[in-house]
Amino acid sequence: MKIAVVGSGYVGLVTGVCLADFGHDVICIDKDQAKIAALETGVVPIYEPGLSDLVNANVAAGRLSFTTDLPSAVRDADVAFIAVGTPSRRGDGHADLSYVYAVAREVAAAVSGFTVVVTKSTVPVGTGDEVAHIIRTVNPAADVAVVSNPEFLREGAAIEDFKRPDRIVVGIDDERAREVMTEVYRPLYLNQAPLLFTDRRTSELIKYAANAFLAMKITFINEVADLCEAAGANVQEVARGIGLDNRIGSKFLHAGPGYGGSCFPKDTTALVKIGQDFGSPMRLVETTVSINDQRKRAMSRKVIAACGGDVRGKTIGVLGLTFKPNTDDMREAPSLDIIRGLQDRGAKVVAFDPQGMEAARHMMENVTFAESAYEVGEGADALVLVTEWNEFRSLDLDRLKSVMKTPAFVDLRNVYRPHEMRRHGFTYVSIGRSDLDPGERISDAAE
Ligand SMILES: NC(=O)c1ccc[n+]([C@@H]2O[C@H](COP(=O)([O-])OP(=O)(O)OC[C@H]3O[C@@H](n4cnc5c(N)ncnc54)[C@H](O)[C@@H]3O)[C@@H](O)[C@H]2O)c1
């Protein structure tokens, strides 16, 4: 099949390269000339494990190319994916659909012959209807079927997720699109990935419901973590104790500094707005959004408390800036709020992230960027582990302690064990765990 993918960001690029890898003839489009120029010279402008190799292999095989020329790419396509951003609209939190609608207008003017236009961007219920309306208005002669096909990949594991999805959701209201979409995803279908056909509105809502549910799950365990701290319990064991129940499941039960990233914050806020628009409020999601917003800032207070209640003039080292490991994506990362909160109270911040510093430089001020975790530690009054990159999981604790001014360690991802940190001479604070390990608590109780 000939496939055009409009928008070559995290989702568009991964979609394009994976579909090319399935054997389709794919052209990825972006209006960002620098991005396309980089891709044309084999440079992938985002960090996503395995993406660069897969792009280069498919370009070499002649199945993948790049352009800024949307009309010529879409003219020849059987399928045109829309994979542009749908950020929060400034001021009100609705999904900003201006990029999607702009592409719909351009696609409408360019299509020839029967074309399936697939919205892969995360969009509110009813957006597909509006895209179809725009296309009919711009080009009444266009023969198109507008399909919803939300994407569920996770940054950091995007290729694996795209190639081995739990399910593929396709929302159609034109039967001709069913055959085309089955063909697009045939390799996955043969691998037993369930292809769930539904109507367009249901498909649009599935994406928001999925993200909101996961965000609620994270927020739930974060609140349980606070309760554990207050009550002297251990959130990791609570998470294991409930996660082994198949009805609950163990994923997304890791307490931390609050969810961030390019999807959960904007999608939960958008779902709240969608609910309000339909007069059917999503109150659990409203509460989730509010708890999570407060939590990120509360994490800076946790650090300040670990420093004896005052960080003025102190140097705080931050390990990890991106919203999760294995990405360079800094959108809505908890580190942004935590660092701002520390700076507001007079702290100097030194930070290191294996991939995120380039993006972070444009998003934070007065931060000194270091080259390694140990450089961050030099002269620091405290260290805060914000993102659980693998290289922060096995730090040389003696070396770290020897370069720090005060050996205080705030572990917002529960990477280390309290007794191990104490043994190395650190004052250690984590999330939802008392200072004692389970074994220690049991022997305490026995005494
Ligand atoms: N990032 C994720 O993990 C993820 C996962 C699932 C779904 N989504 C959804 O996918 C969509 C895209 O997200 P993303 O993270 O890939 O965004 P992104 O910002 O990384 O990429 C969007 C790209 O679209 C390009 N673009 C914008 N307008 C254009 C136009 N008129 N013509 C051509 N190109 C244009 C931009 O230049 C940019 O390169 C969003 O709706 C998002 O919610 C994202």
Coordinates of C-alpha atoms and ligand atoms in Angstrom, one line a residue:
M1 CA 0.0 0.0 0.0
K2 CA 1.1 3.6 -0.6
I3 CA 0.9 5.4 2.8
A4 CA 1.5 9.1 3.6
V5 CA 2.0 10.0 7.2
V6 CA 1.5 13.7 8.0
G7 CA 3.5 14.9 11.0
S8 CA 6.9 13.2 11.7
G9 CA 7.2 13.6 15.4
Y10 CA 7.3 10.8 18.0
V11 CA 4.1 9.1 16.7
G12 CA 4.3 9.9 13.0
L13 CA 7.9 8.8 12.6
V14 CA 7.4 5.6 14.5
T15 CA 4.1 4.8 12.6
G16 CA 5.8 5.6 9.3
V17 CA 8.9 3.5 9.9
C18 CA 7.0 0.5 11.3
L19 CA 4.5 0.5 8.4
A20 CA 7.5 0.7 6.0
D21 CA 9.0 -2.2 7.9
F22 CA 5.8 -4.2 7.3
G23 CA 6.5 -3.7 3.6
H24 CA 4.3 -0.7 2.8
D25 CA 5.6 2.2 0.6
V26 CA 5.7 5.1 3.1
I27 CA 6.4 8.8 2.8
C28 CA 6.6 10.8 6.0
I29 CA 5.7 14.5 5.8
D30 CA 6.4 17.4 8.1
K31 CA 6.2 21.2 7.7
D32 CA 9.4 21.5 9.8
Q33 CA 12.0 21.7 7.1
A34 CA 14.9 21.2 9.5
K35 CA 13.4 17.9 10.7
I36 CA 12.9 16.6 7.1
A37 CA 16.4 17.8 6.1
A38 CA 17.9 15.9 9.1
L39 CA 15.8 12.8 8.3
E40 CA 16.9 12.9 4.6
T41 CA 20.5 12.8 5.7
G42 CA 19.9 9.8 8.1
V43 CA 19.7 11.9 11.3
V44 CA 16.7 11.1 13.5
P45 CA 15.8 14.2 15.4
I46 CA 14.3 12.5 18.4
Y47 CA 15.7 9.9 20.8
E48 CA 13.8 6.7 20.8
P49 CA 15.6 3.3 21.2
G50 CA 16.0 1.4 17.9
L51 CA 14.4 4.1 15.8
S52 CA 17.5 5.4 14.0
D53 CA 18.5 1.9 12.8
L54 CA 15.0 1.1 11.6
V55 CA 14.7 4.4 9.8
N56 CA 18.0 3.9 8.0
A57 CA 17.2 0.2 7.1
N58 CA 13.9 1.1 5.6
V59 CA 15.3 4.1 3.7
A60 CA 18.0 1.9 2.3
A61 CA 15.3 -0.7 1.3
G62 CA 13.5 2.0 -0.7
R63 CA 10.3 1.8 1.3
L64 CA 10.6 5.0 3.4
S65 CA 11.2 8.6 2.3
F66 CA 10.6 12.1 3.7
T67 CA 9.2 15.3 2.3
T68 CA 7.8 18.7 3.2
D69 CA 5.6 18.5 0.0
L70 CA 2.3 17.3 1.3
P71 CA 0.2 17.6 -1.9
S72 CA 2.4 15.4 -4.0
A73 CA 2.8 12.8 -1.2
V74 CA -0.9 12.6 -0.5
R75 CA -1.9 12.6 -4.2
D76 CA -0.5 9.1 -4.7
A77 CA -1.5 7.7 -1.3
D78 CA -4.1 5.0 -0.6
V79 CA -4.0 6.0 3.0
A80 CA -3.1 9.3 4.6
F81 CA -2.4 9.3 8.4
I82 CA -2.7 12.5 10.4
A83 CA -0.2 12.4 13.2
V84 CA 0.3 16.0 14.2
G85 CA 0.2 17.3 17.7
T86 CA -3.0 18.0 19.7
P87 CA -1.6 20.0 22.7
S88 CA -3.6 21.6 25.4
R89 CA -5.2 24.8 24.1
R90 CA -3.8 27.8 26.1
G91 CA -6.2 29.1 28.6
D92 CA -8.9 26.4 28.7
G93 CA -7.3 23.0 28.4
H94 CA -9.3 21.7 25.4
A95 CA -7.3 19.8 22.9
D96 CA -6.0 22.3 20.3
L97 CA -7.2 20.8 17.0
S98 CA -5.9 23.6 14.8
Y99 CA -3.0 21.4 13.5
V100 CA -5.3 18.5 12.7
Y101 CA -7.8 20.7 10.9
A102 CA -5.1 22.5 8.9
V103 CA -3.8 19.1 7.7
A104 CA -7.4 18.0 6.9
R105 CA -7.7 21.1 4.6
E106 CA -4.4 20.4 2.9
V107 CA -5.2 16.7 2.5
A108 CA -8.7 17.5 1.1
A109 CA -7.1 19.6 -1.6
A110 CA -4.6 17.0 -2.5
V111 CA -6.3 13.6 -2.6
S112 CA -7.0 11.8 -5.8
G113 CA -9.0 8.5 -6.1
F114 CA -10.4 6.7 -3.1
T115 CA -8.3 7.6 -0.1
V116 CA -8.6 6.6 3.6
V117 CA -7.8 9.5 5.9
V118 CA -6.8 8.2 9.3
T119 CA -6.6 10.3 12.4
K120 CA -3.8 8.9 14.6
S121 CA -3.5 12.0 16.7
T122 CA -5.4 11.8 20.0
V123 CA -8.6 13.8 19.3
P124 CA -11.9 14.5 21.2
V125 CA -15.1 12.7 20.3
G126 CA -16.6 14.1 17.1
T127 CA -13.3 15.3 15.6
G128 CA -13.6 12.7 12.8
D129 CA -17.0 14.2 11.9
E130 CA -15.4 17.6 11.7
V131 CA -12.5 16.3 9.6
A132 CA -14.9 14.7 7.2
H133 CA -16.9 17.9 7.0
I134 CA -13.8 20.0 6.3
I135 CA -12.8 17.6 3.5
R136 CA -16.3 17.7 2.0
T137 CA -16.3 21.5 2.1
V138 CA -12.8 22.0 0.7
N139 CA -13.2 19.4 -2.0
P140 CA -16.7 18.2 -2.6
A141 CA -15.5 15.7 -5.2
A142 CA -13.0 14.0 -2.9
D143 CA -13.7 10.3 -2.4
V144 CA -12.5 9.7 1.2
A145 CA -13.3 7.6 4.2
V146 CA -12.3 9.2 7.5
V147 CA -11.1 6.7 10.1
S148 CA -10.1 7.0 13.7
N149 CA -7.0 4.9 14.7
P150 CA -5.6 6.1 18.0
E151 CA -2.1 5.2 19.0
F152 CA -1.2 3.6 22.3
L153 CA 2.6 3.4 22.0
R154 CA 4.8 4.4 24.9
E155 CA 7.8 6.6 24.3
G156 CA 10.9 4.7 25.2
A157 CA 9.4 1.4 24.0
A158 CA 7.6 2.9 20.9
I159 CA 8.7 0.4 18.2
E160 CA 8.1 -2.6 20.3
D161 CA 4.6 -1.2 21.2
F162 CA 3.8 -0.5 17.6
K163 CA 4.9 -3.9 16.4
R164 CA 3.4 -5.9 19.3
P165 CA 0.4 -3.9 20.4
D166 CA -2.1 -5.2 22.9
R167 CA -4.8 -4.2 20.4
I168 CA -5.4 -2.0 17.4
V169 CA -8.4 0.1 17.6
V170 CA -10.0 1.3 14.3
G171 CA -13.1 3.5 14.2
I172 CA -15.0 3.5 10.9
D173 CA -18.3 4.6 9.5
D174 CA -17.6 3.7 5.9
E175 CA -17.3 -0.1 5.3
R176 CA -14.8 0.5 2.4
A177 CA -12.2 1.6 5.1
R178 CA -12.4 -1.8 6.9
E179 CA -10.7 -3.7 4.1
V180 CA -8.0 -1.0 3.7
M181 CA -7.2 -0.8 7.4
T182 CA -7.1 -4.6 7.6
E183 CA -4.5 -4.6 4.8
V184 CA -2.5 -1.8 6.5
Y185 CA -2.2 -3.9 9.7
R186 CA -2.2 -7.3 8.1
P187 CA 1.3 -8.3 9.5
L188 CA 0.1 -7.5 13.1
Y189 CA -3.2 -9.2 12.6
L190 CA -1.3 -12.3 11.5
N191 CA 0.7 -12.1 14.8
Q192 CA -2.7 -12.3 16.6
A193 CA -2.9 -8.6 17.7
P194 CA -6.6 -8.1 18.1
L195 CA -8.0 -5.6 15.5
L196 CA -10.9 -4.0 17.2
F197 CA -13.3 -2.4 14.7
T198 CA -15.8 0.0 16.2
D199 CA -17.5 3.2 15.2
R200 CA -15.5 6.4 14.9
R201 CA -16.8 8.2 18.1
T202 CA -16.2 5.1 20.2
S203 CA -12.7 4.8 18.9
E204 CA -11.9 8.4 19.7
L205 CA -13.2 7.9 23.2
I206 CA -11.3 4.7 23.8
K207 CA -8.0 6.5 23.6
Y208 CA -8.9 9.1 26.2
A209 CA -10.5 6.6 28.5
A210 CA -7.4 4.4 28.3
N211 CA -5.0 7.3 29.2
A212 CA -7.3 8.7 31.9
F213 CA -7.6 5.2 33.5
L214 CA -3.8 4.8 33.5
A215 CA -3.3 8.3 34.9
M216 CA -5.9 7.5 37.7
K217 CA -4.1 4.3 38.5
I218 CA -0.8 6.1 39.0
T219 CA -2.5 8.8 41.0
F220 CA -4.2 6.2 43.2
I221 CA -0.9 4.6 44.1
N222 CA 0.7 8.0 44.7
E223 CA -2.0 8.8 47.2
V224 CA -1.6 5.4 48.8
A225 CA 2.1 6.2 49.1
D226 CA 1.3 9.3 51.1
L227 CA -0.9 7.2 53.3
C228 CA 1.9 4.7 53.7
E229 CA 4.2 7.4 54.8
A230 CA 1.8 8.7 57.4
A231 CA 0.8 5.2 58.6
G232 CA 4.3 3.5 58.6
A233 CA 3.5 1.1 55.7
N234 CA 5.4 0.3 52.5
V235 CA 3.8 1.3 49.2
Q236 CA 5.9 -1.1 47.1
E237 CA 4.5 -4.1 49.1
V238 CA 1.0 -2.6 48.9
A239 CA 1.4 -2.3 45.1
R240 CA 2.6 -5.9 44.9
G241 CA -0.1 -7.1 47.2
I242 CA -2.9 -5.6 45.1
G243 CA -1.1 -5.9 41.7
L244 CA -1.0 -9.7 41.9
D245 CA -4.8 -9.6 41.7
N246 CA -5.4 -10.1 38.0
R247 CA -8.4 -7.8 38.2
I248 CA -6.0 -5.0 39.2
G249 CA -2.8 -5.9 37.5
S250 CA 0.7 -4.9 38.5
K251 CA 1.5 -2.3 35.8
F252 CA 1.3 1.5 36.6
L253 CA 1.4 0.9 40.3
H254 CA 4.8 2.5 40.9
A255 CA 4.5 5.5 43.2
G256 CA 6.5 8.5 42.2
P257 CA 6.5 12.2 41.7
G258 CA 3.4 12.4 39.6
Y259 CA 2.7 11.6 36.0
G260 CA 4.1 13.9 33.2
G261 CA 4.9 13.6 29.5
S262 CA 3.3 14.7 26.3
C263 CA 0.1 12.6 26.8
F264 CA -1.4 12.0 30.3
P265 CA -1.5 15.7 31.4
K266 CA -3.1 17.0 28.3
D267 CA -5.3 14.0 27.7
T268 CA -6.8 14.0 31.2
T269 CA -7.4 17.7 31.0
A270 CA -9.0 17.3 27.6
L271 CA -11.3 14.5 28.8
V272 CA -12.4 16.7 31.7
K273 CA -13.4 19.3 29.1
I274 CA -15.1 16.8 26.8
G275 CA -17.2 15.6 29.8
Q276 CA -18.2 19.1 30.6
D277 CA -19.1 19.9 27.0
F278 CA -21.4 16.8 26.9
G279 CA -22.9 17.7 30.3
S280 CA -21.5 14.4 31.6
P281 CA -18.7 15.4 34.0
M282 CA -15.7 13.1 34.5
R283 CA -15.3 13.7 38.2
L284 CA -12.7 11.0 39.0
V285 CA -10.6 12.4 36.2
E286 CA -11.1 16.0 37.4
T287 CA -9.8 15.0 40.8
T288 CA -6.9 13.0 39.3
V289 CA -5.8 16.1 37.4
S290 CA -5.9 18.3 40.5
I291 CA -4.1 15.7 42.7
N292 CA -1.3 15.3 40.1
D293 CA -0.8 19.0 39.6
Q294 CA -0.3 19.5 43.3
R295 CA 1.9 16.5 43.7
K296 CA 4.7 17.7 41.4
R297 CA 5.1 20.9 43.4
A298 CA 4.8 18.9 46.7
M299 CA 7.9 16.9 45.7
S300 CA 10.0 20.1 46.0
R301 CA 8.7 20.5 49.5
K302 CA 9.7 16.9 50.2
V303 CA 13.2 17.8 49.1
I304 CA 13.3 20.9 51.2
A305 CA 12.1 19.0 54.2
A306 CA 14.9 16.5 53.6
C307 CA 17.4 19.4 53.7
G308 CA 16.2 20.4 57.2
G309 CA 13.5 22.8 56.0
D310 CA 15.7 25.3 54.2
V311 CA 17.5 25.2 50.9
R312 CA 18.4 28.9 50.5
G313 CA 21.9 29.0 49.1
K314 CA 22.2 25.2 49.1
T315 CA 23.1 23.2 46.0
I316 CA 20.6 20.6 45.0
G317 CA 21.6 18.0 42.4
V318 CA 18.9 16.6 40.2
L319 CA 19.4 13.2 38.5
G320 CA 17.1 12.8 35.5
L321 CA 15.0 15.4 33.8
T322 CA 12.9 13.7 31.2
F323 CA 9.4 12.6 32.3
K324 CA 10.5 9.0 32.1
P325 CA 13.7 7.1 31.0
N326 CA 14.6 6.2 27.5
T327 CA 13.3 9.4 25.9
D328 CA 14.5 12.9 25.4
D329 CA 10.9 14.2 25.8
M330 CA 10.7 17.0 28.4
R331 CA 7.0 17.9 27.9
E332 CA 5.3 18.3 31.3
A333 CA 8.1 16.5 33.1
P334 CA 7.8 16.6 36.9
S335 CA 11.4 17.8 37.0
L336 CA 10.2 21.2 35.7
D337 CA 7.9 21.8 38.7
I338 CA 10.4 20.3 41.2
I339 CA 13.3 22.5 40.0
R340 CA 11.1 25.6 39.9
G341 CA 9.9 24.9 43.5
L342 CA 13.5 24.5 44.7
Q343 CA 14.7 27.7 43.0
D344 CA 11.7 29.6 44.4
R345 CA 13.0 28.7 47.8
G346 CA 16.5 29.9 47.0
A347 CA 18.3 26.7 46.0
K348 CA 21.0 26.4 43.3
V349 CA 20.2 23.5 41.0
V350 CA 22.7 21.3 39.1
A351 CA 21.3 18.6 36.9
F352 CA 22.2 15.7 34.6
D353 CA 20.1 13.7 32.2
P354 CA 21.4 11.2 29.7
Q355 CA 19.2 12.4 26.8
G356 CA 17.0 15.3 27.9
M357 CA 19.4 18.1 28.5
E358 CA 19.2 19.6 25.0
A359 CA 15.4 20.0 25.3
A360 CA 15.7 21.0 29.0
R361 CA 18.0 23.9 28.3
H362 CA 15.2 25.7 26.5
M363 CA 12.7 25.0 29.3
M364 CA 14.5 25.9 32.5
E365 CA 16.6 28.8 33.7
N366 CA 19.6 29.2 36.0
V367 CA 20.3 25.4 36.0
T368 CA 23.8 24.2 35.7
F369 CA 24.0 21.1 33.5
A370 CA 26.6 18.5 34.4
E371 CA 28.1 15.7 32.4
S372 CA 27.5 12.8 34.8
A373 CA 25.8 11.9 38.1
Y374 CA 29.0 12.2 40.0
E375 CA 29.6 15.7 38.6
V376 CA 26.0 16.6 39.9
G377 CA 27.0 15.2 43.2
E378 CA 30.1 17.4 43.6
G379 CA 29.6 19.8 46.5
A380 CA 25.8 19.1 46.6
D381 CA 23.9 19.5 49.8
A382 CA 21.4 16.9 48.5
L383 CA 20.7 14.8 45.5
V384 CA 17.2 14.1 44.1
L385 CA 16.6 11.2 41.8
V386 CA 13.7 12.3 39.5
T387 CA 13.9 10.0 36.5
E388 CA 14.9 6.3 36.9
W389 CA 17.4 6.0 34.0
N390 CA 19.2 2.7 34.2
E391 CA 22.5 4.4 34.8
F392 CA 21.2 5.9 38.0
R393 CA 20.2 2.4 39.3
S394 CA 23.7 1.2 40.2
L395 CA 25.5 4.4 41.2
D396 CA 28.8 4.0 43.1
L397 CA 27.4 5.2 46.4
D398 CA 30.7 5.5 48.2
R399 CA 32.1 7.6 45.3
L400 CA 29.0 9.7 45.3
K401 CA 29.1 10.3 49.0
S402 CA 32.7 11.3 48.9
V403 CA 32.1 14.2 46.5
M404 CA 28.9 15.5 48.1
K405 CA 28.9 18.2 50.8
T406 CA 26.1 16.6 52.7
P407 CA 25.1 13.0 51.9
A408 CA 21.3 13.5 51.6
F409 CA 19.5 11.5 48.9
V410 CA 15.9 12.0 47.9
D411 CA 14.8 9.0 45.8
L412 CA 11.5 9.9 44.1
R413 CA 11.4 6.6 42.2
N414 CA 12.2 4.2 45.0
V415 CA 15.2 2.8 43.1
Y416 CA 17.4 2.2 46.2
R417 CA 16.8 0.3 49.5
P418 CA 16.6 2.3 52.6
H419 CA 19.0 0.1 54.6
E420 CA 21.5 0.0 51.8
M421 CA 21.6 3.8 51.6
R422 CA 21.9 4.1 55.4
R423 CA 24.8 1.6 55.4
H424 CA 26.6 3.9 52.9
G425 CA 26.1 6.8 55.2
F426 CA 23.3 8.7 53.4
T427 CA 20.3 10.4 54.9
Y428 CA 17.7 8.8 52.6
V429 CA 14.1 9.7 51.8
S430 CA 11.9 7.9 49.3
I431 CA 8.3 7.6 48.4
G432 CA 5.7 5.8 50.5
R433 CA 8.2 3.7 52.5
S434 CA 9.2 4.0 56.1
D435 CA 12.9 4.3 56.7
L436 CA 13.0 0.6 57.5
D437 CA 13.1 -2.4 55.1
P438 CA 10.4 -5.1 55.6
G439 CA 12.8 -7.5 57.4
E440 CA 13.8 -4.8 59.8
R441 CA 10.2 -3.9 60.6
I442 CA 9.4 -7.6 61.2
S443 CA 12.3 -8.0 63.6
D444 CA 11.3 -4.7 65.3
A445 CA 7.8 -6.1 65.8
A446 CA 9.2 -9.3 67.2
E447 CA 11.1 -7.4 69.8
Ligands
LIG1 N1 4.1 11.0 22.0 C1 3.4 9.9 22.4 O1 3.9 9.1 23.2 C2 2.0 9.7 21.9 C3 1.4 8.4 22.1 C4 0.1 8.2 21.6 C5 -0.5 9.2 20.9 N2 0.1 10.5 20.8 C6 -0.7 11.5 20.1 O2 -0.1 11.6 18.7 C7 -0.2 13.0 18.3 C8 1.2 13.4 17.9 O3 2.1 13.4 19.0 P1 3.7 13.5 18.9 O4 4.2 13.3 20.3 O5 4.1 12.7 17.8 O6 3.8 15.1 18.5 P2 5.1 15.8 18.0 O7 4.9 17.2 18.4 O8 6.3 15.1 18.4 O9 5.0 15.8 16.4 C9 4.0 16.5 15.6 C10 4.7 16.8 14.3 O10 3.7 17.3 13.4 C11 4.3 18.3 12.6 N3 3.2 19.2 12.0 C12 2.4 20.0 12.6 N4 1.5 20.6 11.7 C13 1.9 20.1 10.5 C14 1.4 20.2 9.2 N5 0.4 21.1 8.9 N6 1.9 19.6 8.2 C15 2.9 18.7 8.5 N7 3.5 18.5 9.7 C16 2.9 19.2 10.7 C17 5.2 19.1 13.6 O11 6.1 19.8 12.9 C18 5.8 17.9 14.4 O12 7.0 17.4 13.8 C19 -0.8 13.8 19.4 O13 -2.2 13.9 19.2 C20 -0.5 12.9 20.7 O14 -1.5 13.1 21.7 C21 1.3 10.7 21.2

